Amino acid sequence: MYFALTDEQRALAETVRALLADRFDLRAVRAVVDDERGDGHPADLWRAIGEQGWLSVCVPQEHGGLGLGLLDAQVIAREFGAGVVPGPWAATVLAGAAVRRDGSPEQAAAVLGPLGVGELVSTVALRGPGGGFGPGGIAVRADAAGRLDGAASGVEYAHVADVIVVAATEPNPPGVDAGGGSGRGSGGGVGLYLLERGEAGVRIERQAGIDGTTRLAALTLTGAPAARLPGSDAAALADLLRRGAVLAAADLVGVARAALARTVAYDTERVQFGRPVGSFQALAHHLADLHVAVTMAEHAVLYAAHALDENRPDADLAVAVAKSKANQAAGDATAAMVQYHGGIGYTWEHDTHFFYKRAKRLIAAFGDSRQHLEQIARLTVDTVS
Amino acid sequence: MYFALTDEQRALAETVRALLADRFDLRAVRAVVDDERGDGHPADLWRAIGEQGWLSVCVPQEHGGLGLGLLDAQVIAREFGAGVVPGPWAATVLAGAAVRRDGSPEQAAAVLGPLGVGELVSTVALRGPGGGFGPGGIAVRADAAGRLDGAASGVEYAHVADVIVVAATEPNPPGVDAGGGSGRGSGGGVGLYLLERGEAGVRIERQAGIDGTTRLAALTLTGAPAARLPGSDAAALADLLRRGAVLAAADLVGVARAALARTVAYDTERVQFGRPVGSFQALAHHLADLHVAVTMAEHAVLYAAHALDENRPDADLAVAVAKSKANQAAGDATAAMVQYHGGIGYTWEHDTHFFYKRAKRLIAAFGDSRQHLEQIARLTVDTVS
Amino acid sequence: MDLSYPPEAEEFRAELCTWLAANIPAAWTVPGFWATVGEDEAFDLRRDWERRKALAGFAGIDWPVEYGGRGGTPAMRAIHDSELVRAHAPRSVNSLGLVFLAPTVMAVGTPRQKVEIIGPMLRNEVIWCQGFSEPGAGSDLAALRTHGVLDGDEYVVNGQKVWTTFAGRGDRIFTMVRTEPGSSRHRGLSLLLIDMGVPGAQVRPIRQMSGVSEFGEVFFTDVRVPASQCLGGIGNGWATAMLLLSFERGAAGISQYTAYVQAYDEIVRVARALGRDGDPVLRQELARRRVELECLHYQAMHVLTEVERGHDLGAASSVTKLQWSQAYQGLFETFDELLGAEVALLRPTVDLDLTALRQESFWTRSVTIWGGSSQVQRTIVAERVLGLPRGS
Amino acid sequence: MDLSYPPEAEEFRAELCTWLAANIPAAWTVPGFWATVGEDEAFDLRRDWERRKALAGFAGIDWPVEYGGRGGTPAMRAIHDSELVRAHAPRSVNSLGLVFLAPTVMAVGTPRQKVEIIGPMLRNEVIWCQGFSEPGAGSDLAALRTHGVLDGDEYVVNGQKVWTTFAGRGDRIFTMVRTEPGSSRHRGLSLLLIDMGVPGAQVRPIRQMSGVSEFGEVFFTDVRVPASQCLGGIGNGWATAMLLLSFERGAAGISQYTAYVQAYDEIVRVARALGRDGDPVLRQELARRRVELECLHYQAMHVLTEVERGHDLGAASSVTKLQWSQAYQGLFETFDELLGAEVALLRPTVDLDLTALRQESFWTRSVTIWGGSSQVQRTIVAERVLGLPRGS
């Protein structure tokens, strides 16, 4: 029984933290956030991330990657959350996971290498305007020739992505991949497509959002040519959503822990009524409850990432638990961060709102609590005999 | 604008409180609760209640009653809640309301007078085993001759009631009352029936319950002869449920206020770590939040009772608000009462559990929060244009 | 129990509604309108409109006629506030003056102060700011450090105020200053009235997390204030401030209820546009929020009843503050939740512009902080209402 | 990350499961069985069964062999606890002795104490009670007033203990006594071992709100205790007690998880019987509770990992206590809610006997009080984990 990060994983976390402290602290984040017309994708940070190999964390070694698992990726995601780091890292990792799992050898060779070294920015476009995460929320159709029509909304960094993995419904579900015979899932009329930003029929428009640390864009596709990932099907989409949920949960857990730690630090110093605010019991007990919640969310993300890596039978449950617990912990911790900073916590010039808004966005990303809790009910209520 | 009890109503509350303090304090309640085989209906208390006219509070003056409204009745209900008073007072008031509203002049004359002076114990049987409050939860059928078949569950004090108002579904909805022409509602295959306990085909069995202050029984009816209340229909049932909800909410509000006051008193005295427990801020702030919640619930019950008395257009909304708010306030206040009494709060010999258990029962009586909140959604979400 | 208003109040309501119908531009009634107007333009529109309203006789509703008021009742004031919300009138730009300063001047001002302050305020010729909070003295007002030193018949004031609403747009400020050197806590304070345009008074706007800049910081550097510009007596500032704050007695509850129900309906429309108003789980959440709004209405009627009878409200305003701030904040938590993934976007679909609701959602995070944080209010309720022993 | 157990632990599991399958009567596995047995009979059944389990070699799993233990690992102990729950074995009647007293005796007991105490406890020949809490000294243990005065080589003990589990059935009690006259707070205390049968020791059962009487009060009136019956040294009681309490390190989490998931499943069956398992709102509530149970599982694995590596858990046991007590209590709040109007009845329908679940529901109200209330645990987390400044 070893339920903890390895020494290597802890060292990785330390490295990420140190790099961010050194080269992309909250002042740098603020510069990105305040530059509202900018693309929100700081090139120097991206280079540094590429050099560190963090883009290739889940890229197989035969494509030059680190060949590690989601457990390792969540270490990075958590630190990026704690640093409210801008940029398409998570989007790129997810796109890579789809290509790795469902792409042809040629597609994998063409995408994974450049992606891993930072040459290709990528992202995933999985839902339409107003749609949820899942097959029902897709608003892009593919025709038999692989041309895509429709729209996707809230796509992270589509405006700077070279390659976009697009989920599309398919009129005639293609047979399970003839060559590979992966035998995954039952098809079901959903496929993943590799789309290049520069192709004809691709319109990308920036969308105004609440979280300045992460930029979003809408895709409008009119007969845009794209390459199907041959292994993809409904199960592939589900897998991508699971991974997305775990990375979002990890980011949230990082946000939550940082929000809590910064609040503790601030209220240890801040004096009201002649005492440090942190010595008032009502506040202290609330922060203690938040510590418990954040700790549980940290565990849950660890377990979910491991369960996916190891294909454990309770992986679906673990992912839903991790995302809903991370949602709750981060929502509560960032709201408390605003409240317990007093007036300053509500200002633009203080960093508090980066955490609060990033949490708001991520809580709904890759499934909100409503959706994950119903999933838990399906797995634990409907299965009781 | 006068949103408050009148001086008379305040005096009534004071009278009820004084009588309970003098003649039926918590020691008397304990004796009833501990006598598990007893009928839970202390005769001396019943006599005193009858003498005070509290059974006739809503009985019209022409039948010898006080002819007051639900607003006055809730004054009494609240004090009975605060004193966790046993007995079929609320059940009798509700049965009287049904007879008054929907009974023939002869039925009214036969029932209301004796009921008002305490000669007739009555109750209402509105739902079947496992059923909810509403037409769908009824498990008694009436035939055209007024014979009743089926079952009712959780009926307050059926085992001592002389007269029981039973809700029954009707195979062929009778036309709207020919003589009275009340024009209420649309019928809909539900009627209220006056049943006497001693009739053939009536079986009454005590049901073991959690709240020793209020005894419940099950009714099994096999061709039991009963007299239809001629004015009754689905709207009559709805009206009875509304009144029941307001009286239950008032009782809950009394329970909640008493739970809070007793906890404040206890923790002002109790010392831990060298200080009164009530001076610890986490506890004090929680109790302050409970004070706000209980105050809101008190207001809400006042408004709902008045809205029913005055037939205000938002009466349905007001009732649902009052019951759900009272549920929340009483649930939270009695749970806090247990917690903040420390170990003693969990013992049988302390009075805490009377309040906790009575709240548990009443929270689900006449509609739980689930049901009332959906009603609020129907009235405030579905009506927005 | 009698929830009706007297005939003269209803006549007043009819008169006001007629005027409002004729004087509120149709554009203003479109949800989200004010988020489409620049902050400067919005301020000017609001200032001017409110001036016209005053000239039409709809200001100082419950003030004595001698002060230019209408001599009405608290009920009429509640009707006024509530009908303004219902008609989609903009919020007052002079509310800190109207709600707090004016009644204090009426109570303890000099005859000259009464003349100089009240009339111009009523006609929005002078917009008043409030300068109470300081960095390090938020909830704990008595810890303030701005000080004034007497020099001749003027105080030379130095210090910094924060969270001053409309700091950059107001004309004058009423502010707490430590005028007795070496004094501490509640002693040695004075409430001074300062022109914002005098040399040494500087303003820095504070941008809020919503992006809007209604607040500002005010810096005083050797600002000279005539000793006559003190309200309530030199050294008597704490008592004057407590009197001043006592005029916020939760009487705004009825108009707040009206406003929040408008927001509730707007949120329901968004849920419907996204096809989520039928979701049983979200319906429960919305209903739970509605319960708190209805309770706020009852509490407001309770307060109005007490005020009309001249009863001392005591700590009831803390109950009102906790109820409205938490009901309001909670409503927007449910708004955020029902948006699902759309929460991240200002315009999730072509037809849906959530900018204004989104700004309001951020704004609700502040309402449990200012005006006495929820923590401070709970302490007041625990000690003064419940009588729990004081923590050390 | 490696969530497997080593082969020898899995072999142990197999051996244990075989024994359990052969030694748990089928009747015991019916939900609600123990609520149908009288308290006396239940105690005897449990005591005897646990004795047989010990004789079969399934006791003291992670104790050294020299003390009669099995010399196993913490993982084996967790497997043991968890498989017992899974097999519907009754809870131990000697857990306060086994969990707290025995490891303390191993650590600081005299050679004679080790021999006299550990073996008989392991075989359930002696059932141990704990006497820590007193009226007025619940969460604040150091406020205790029971005192012992030295008379020759015996202490004459007077005082009262409360919340003593199995007070009426236990054979001996380990209890905190003030042995230094005039001492206060943490000083001058000793941990004494007292026979429950000696003259002057009296027990009064405490009936719980659920109707069950597992607790009791213990009164000492001039009870004579040999000075040799002190554990950890006279005057050293506080340190001994802290050592003793440190053995509850949240290692029970895995078996608690197993037990609470059993309860969850049972609750789901009730919801289904009432036709409410399809209600979307209740499903969300159940799922929310399940999240907390799963998190308890992770926390238990985390604690086991730390324990196996010999790390100091520090205040992590407070985190575990808060998590399990609130998850458990919350699960039964949802149980009560989903019952709707049936919550008032022990047998709402002919087929549905809720007596046992109902008793468990009441029981969960106590778990946030005993063993350090949630309030005490939060203070520990705030000060020792988060490092917040101490309140005064």
mmCIF file of N, CA, C and O in Angstrom, chain B residues 189-238:
data_model
loop_
_atom_site.group_PDB
_atom_site.id
_atom_site.type_symbol
_atom_site.label_atom_id
_atom_site.label_comp_id
_atom_site.label_asym_id
_atom_site.label_seq_id
_atom_site.Cartn_x
_atom_site.Cartn_y
_atom_site.Cartn_z
ATOM 1 N N GLY B 189 -62.084 13.596 -8.226
ATOM 2 C CA GLY B 189 -62.059 12.231 -7.714
ATOM 3 C C GLY B 189 -61.474 12.085 -6.331
ATOM 4 O O GLY B 189 -60.981 11.023 -5.991
ATOM 5 N N VAL B 190 -61.487 13.139 -5.536
ATOM 6 C CA VAL B 190 -61.041 13.020 -4.158
ATOM 7 C C VAL B 190 -62.122 13.597 -3.260
ATOM 8 O O VAL B 190 -62.733 14.616 -3.593
ATOM 9 N N GLY B 191 -62.401 12.925 -2.172
ATOM 10 C CA GLY B 191 -63.355 13.453 -1.219
ATOM 11 C C GLY B 191 -62.858 13.249 0.196
ATOM 12 O O GLY B 191 -61.953 12.452 0.452
ATOM 13 N N LEU B 192 -63.458 14.021 1.117
ATOM 14 C CA LEU B 192 -63.148 13.848 2.530
ATOM 15 C C LEU B 192 -64.351 13.212 3.200
ATOM 16 O O LEU B 192 -65.501 13.592 2.926
ATOM 17 N N TYR B 193 -64.075 12.263 4.071
ATOM 18 C CA TYR B 193 -65.144 11.489 4.724
ATOM 19 C C TYR B 193 -64.993 11.535 6.227
ATOM 20 O O TYR B 193 -63.883 11.461 6.754
ATOM 21 N N LEU B 194 -66.132 11.616 6.866
ATOM 22 C CA LEU B 194 -66.169 11.630 8.323
ATOM 23 C C LEU B 194 -66.379 10.194 8.794
ATOM 24 O O LEU B 194 -67.409 9.575 8.496
ATOM 25 N N LEU B 195 -65.397 9.691 9.530
ATOM 26 C CA LEU B 195 -65.440 8.295 9.950
ATOM 27 C C LEU B 195 -65.463 8.246 11.466
ATOM 28 O O LEU B 195 -64.698 8.959 12.120
ATOM 29 N N GLU B 196 -66.322 7.386 12.032
ATOM 30 C CA GLU B 196 -66.288 7.233 13.487
ATOM 31 C C GLU B 196 -65.476 6.006 13.841
ATOM 32 O O GLU B 196 -65.544 4.978 13.172
ATOM 33 N N ARG B 197 -64.695 6.152 14.913
ATOM 34 C CA ARG B 197 -63.730 5.109 15.231
ATOM 35 C C ARG B 197 -64.393 3.765 15.489
ATOM 36 O O ARG B 197 -63.882 2.724 15.129
ATOM 37 N N GLY B 198 -65.571 3.802 16.095
ATOM 38 C CA GLY B 198 -66.186 2.549 16.520
ATOM 39 C C GLY B 198 -66.888 1.777 15.413
ATOM 40 O O GLY B 198 -67.387 0.678 15.644
ATOM 41 N N GLU B 199 -66.936 2.325 14.203
ATOM 42 C CA GLU B 199 -67.713 1.674 13.147
ATOM 43 C C GLU B 199 -67.130 0.305 12.769
ATOM 44 O O GLU B 199 -65.933 0.058 12.946
ATOM 45 N N ALA B 200 -67.993 -0.506 12.178
ATOM 46 C CA ALA B 200 -67.524 -1.791 11.652
ATOM 47 C C ALA B 200 -66.548 -1.529 10.511
ATOM 48 O O ALA B 200 -66.662 -0.538 9.794
ATOM 49 N N GLY B 201 -65.600 -2.450 10.355
ATOM 50 C CA GLY B 201 -64.674 -2.323 9.233
ATOM 51 C C GLY B 201 -63.558 -1.337 9.477
ATOM 52 O O GLY B 201 -62.816 -0.991 8.557
ATOM 53 N N VAL B 202 -63.442 -0.869 10.712
ATOM 54 C CA VAL B 202 -62.359 0.054 11.046
ATOM 55 C C VAL B 202 -61.371 -0.657 11.961
ATOM 56 O O VAL B 202 -61.747 -1.089 13.055
ATOM 57 N N ARG B 203 -60.134 -0.813 11.501
ATOM 58 C CA ARG B 203 -59.107 -1.373 12.394
ATOM 59 C C ARG B 203 -58.044 -0.307 12.609
ATOM 60 O O ARG B 203 -57.578 0.316 11.652
ATOM 61 N N ILE B 204 -57.724 -0.083 13.859
ATOM 62 C CA ILE B 204 -56.707 0.930 14.180
ATOM 63 C C ILE B 204 -55.604 0.276 14.980
ATOM 64 O O ILE B 204 -55.865 -0.366 15.998
ATOM 65 N N GLU B 205 -54.369 0.416 14.480
ATOM 66 C CA GLU B 205 -53.225 -0.166 15.186
ATOM 67 C C GLU B 205 -52.187 0.900 15.449
ATOM 68 O O GLU B 205 -51.818 1.642 14.546
ATOM 69 N N ARG B 206 -51.706 0.935 16.676
ATOM 70 C CA ARG B 206 -50.634 1.871 17.026
ATOM 71 C C ARG B 206 -49.403 1.568 16.195
ATOM 72 O O ARG B 206 -49.097 0.410 15.901
ATOM 73 N N GLN B 207 -48.691 2.626 15.790
ATOM 74 C CA GLN B 207 -47.439 2.450 15.052
ATOM 75 C C GLN B 207 -46.292 2.984 15.897
ATOM 76 O O GLN B 207 -46.364 4.094 16.429
ATOM 77 N N ALA B 208 -45.216 2.173 15.998
ATOM 78 C CA ALA B 208 -44.039 2.627 16.735
ATOM 79 C C ALA B 208 -43.402 3.776 15.963
ATOM 80 O O ALA B 208 -43.222 3.689 14.752
ATOM 81 N N GLY B 209 -43.084 4.855 16.695
ATOM 82 C CA GLY B 209 -42.525 6.032 16.035
ATOM 83 C C GLY B 209 -41.315 6.551 16.772
ATOM 84 O O GLY B 209 -40.940 6.032 17.830
ATOM 85 N N ILE B 210 -40.697 7.579 16.206
ATOM 86 C CA ILE B 210 -39.483 8.113 16.833
ATOM 87 C C ILE B 210 -39.797 9.238 17.805
ATOM 88 O O ILE B 210 -38.999 9.531 18.679
ATOM 89 N N ASP B 211 -40.948 9.864 17.648
ATOM 90 C CA ASP B 211 -41.247 11.067 18.432
ATOM 91 C C ASP B 211 -42.255 10.724 19.512
ATOM 92 O O ASP B 211 -43.456 10.680 19.257
ATOM 93 N N GLY B 212 -41.741 10.496 20.717
ATOM 94 C CA GLY B 212 -42.610 10.078 21.818
ATOM 95 C C GLY B 212 -43.629 11.125 22.208
ATOM 96 O O GLY B 212 -44.579 10.825 22.925
ATOM 97 N N THR B 213 -43.458 12.374 21.754
ATOM 98 C CA THR B 213 -44.427 13.404 22.144
ATOM 99 C C THR B 213 -45.685 13.342 21.294
ATOM 100 O O THR B 213 -46.661 14.030 21.602
ATOM 101 N N THR B 214 -45.676 12.560 20.232
ATOM 102 C CA THR B 214 -46.838 12.508 19.342
ATOM 103 C C THR B 214 -47.024 11.072 18.865
ATOM 104 O O THR B 214 -46.129 10.502 18.263
ATOM 105 N N ARG B 215 -48.202 10.511 19.134
ATOM 106 C CA ARG B 215 -48.418 9.102 18.815
ATOM 107 C C ARG B 215 -49.126 8.949 17.484
ATOM 108 O O ARG B 215 -50.008 9.744 17.146
ATOM 109 N N LEU B 216 -48.740 7.921 16.765
ATOM 110 C CA LEU B 216 -49.267 7.663 15.430
ATOM 111 C C LEU B 216 -49.942 6.304 15.378
ATOM 112 O O LEU B 216 -49.634 5.408 16.163
ATOM 113 N N ALA B 217 -50.845 6.167 14.428
ATOM 114 C CA ALA B 217 -51.526 4.888 14.260
ATOM 115 C C ALA B 217 -51.870 4.677 12.796
ATOM 116 O O ALA B 217 -51.908 5.630 12.001
ATOM 117 N N ALA B 218 -52.077 3.418 12.451
ATOM 118 C CA ALA B 218 -52.461 3.052 11.091
ATOM 119 C C ALA B 218 -53.943 2.687 11.071
ATOM 120 O O ALA B 218 -54.472 2.125 12.032
ATOM 121 N N LEU B 219 -54.569 3.011 9.968
ATOM 122 C CA LEU B 219 -55.983 2.694 9.764
ATOM 123 C C LEU B 219 -56.093 1.631 8.692
ATOM 124 O O LEU B 219 -55.484 1.778 7.623
ATOM 125 N N THR B 220 -56.847 0.583 8.977
ATOM 126 C CA THR B 220 -57.173 -0.355 7.911
ATOM 127 C C THR B 220 -58.695 -0.379 7.791
ATOM 128 O O THR B 220 -59.399 -0.662 8.769
ATOM 129 N N LEU B 221 -59.183 -0.058 6.619
ATOM 130 C CA LEU B 221 -60.622 0.097 6.426
ATOM 131 C C LEU B 221 -61.126 -0.960 5.450
ATOM 132 O O LEU B 221 -60.578 -1.118 4.365
ATOM 133 N N THR B 222 -62.141 -1.707 5.874
ATOM 134 C CA THR B 222 -62.747 -2.701 4.974
ATOM 135 C C THR B 222 -64.256 -2.463 4.981
ATOM 136 O O THR B 222 -64.966 -2.893 5.879
ATOM 137 N N GLY B 223 -64.707 -1.736 3.982
ATOM 138 C CA GLY B 223 -66.118 -1.422 3.849
ATOM 139 C C GLY B 223 -66.656 -0.615 5.011
ATOM 140 O O GLY B 223 -67.815 -0.764 5.396
ATOM 141 N N ALA B 224 -65.813 0.251 5.561
ATOM 142 C CA ALA B 224 -66.246 1.037 6.720
ATOM 143 C C ALA B 224 -67.192 2.135 6.274
ATOM 144 O O ALA B 224 -66.880 2.894 5.361
ATOM 145 N N PRO B 225 -68.352 2.233 6.916
ATOM 146 C CA PRO B 225 -69.305 3.274 6.530
ATOM 147 C C PRO B 225 -68.829 4.638 7.024
ATOM 148 O O PRO B 225 -68.369 4.767 8.152
ATOM 149 N N ALA B 226 -68.927 5.638 6.164
ATOM 150 C CA ALA B 226 -68.490 6.979 6.528
ATOM 151 C C ALA B 226 -69.386 7.987 5.828
ATOM 152 O O ALA B 226 -70.051 7.676 4.850
ATOM 153 N N ALA B 227 -69.367 9.217 6.344
ATOM 154 C CA ALA B 227 -70.223 10.258 5.776
ATOM 155 C C ALA B 227 -69.373 11.236 4.985
ATOM 156 O O ALA B 227 -68.416 11.811 5.516
ATOM 157 N N ARG B 228 -69.718 11.415 3.742
ATOM 158 C CA ARG B 228 -68.942 12.326 2.909
ATOM 159 C C ARG B 228 -69.143 13.767 3.392
ATOM 160 O O ARG B 228 -70.252 14.162 3.773
ATOM 161 N N LEU B 229 -68.105 14.564 3.393
ATOM 162 C CA LEU B 229 -68.281 15.998 3.578
ATOM 163 C C LEU B 229 -68.692 16.533 2.218
ATOM 164 O O LEU B 229 -67.906 16.500 1.266
ATOM 165 N N PRO B 230 -69.896 17.011 2.101
ATOM 166 C CA PRO B 230 -70.438 17.264 0.757
ATOM 167 C C PRO B 230 -69.664 18.307 -0.032
ATOM 168 O O PRO B 230 -69.589 18.231 -1.254
ATOM 169 N N GLY B 231 -69.041 19.266 0.636
ATOM 170 C CA GLY B 231 -68.322 20.294 -0.113
ATOM 171 C C GLY B 231 -66.919 19.892 -0.510
ATOM 172 O O GLY B 231 -66.185 20.672 -1.117
ATOM 173 N N SER B 232 -66.526 18.664 -0.154
ATOM 174 C CA SER B 232 -65.112 18.336 -0.328
ATOM 175 C C SER B 232 -64.795 17.898 -1.747
ATOM 176 O O SER B 232 -65.632 17.351 -2.452
ATOM 177 N N ASP B 233 -63.575 18.185 -2.144
ATOM 178 C CA ASP B 233 -63.061 17.820 -3.458
ATOM 179 C C ASP B 233 -61.541 17.932 -3.373
ATOM 180 O O ASP B 233 -60.982 18.059 -2.279
ATOM 181 N N ALA B 234 -60.881 17.888 -4.519
ATOM 182 C CA ALA B 234 -59.414 17.954 -4.501
ATOM 183 C C ALA B 234 -58.935 19.269 -3.883
ATOM 184 O O ALA B 234 -57.937 19.292 -3.161
ATOM 185 N N ALA B 235 -59.677 20.351 -4.158
ATOM 186 C CA ALA B 235 -59.280 21.642 -3.585
ATOM 187 C C ALA B 235 -59.425 21.635 -2.070
ATOM 188 O O ALA B 235 -58.652 22.273 -1.350
ATOM 189 N N ALA B 236 -60.405 20.896 -1.591
ATOM 190 C CA ALA B 236 -60.598 20.800 -0.142
ATOM 191 C C ALA B 236 -59.412 20.081 0.500
ATOM 192 O O ALA B 236 -58.927 20.480 1.559
ATOM 193 N N LEU B 237 -58.958 19.018 -0.170
ATOM 194 C CA LEU B 237 -57.780 18.310 0.339
ATOM 195 C C LEU B 237 -56.574 19.253 0.331
ATOM 196 O O LEU B 237 -55.820 19.329 1.309
ATOM 197 N N ALA B 238 -56.416 19.978 -0.786
ATOM 198 C CA ALA B 238 -55.288 20.907 -0.879
ATOM 199 C C ALA B 238 -55.347 21.936 0.236
ATOM 200 O O ALA B 238 -54.328 22.283 0.846
#
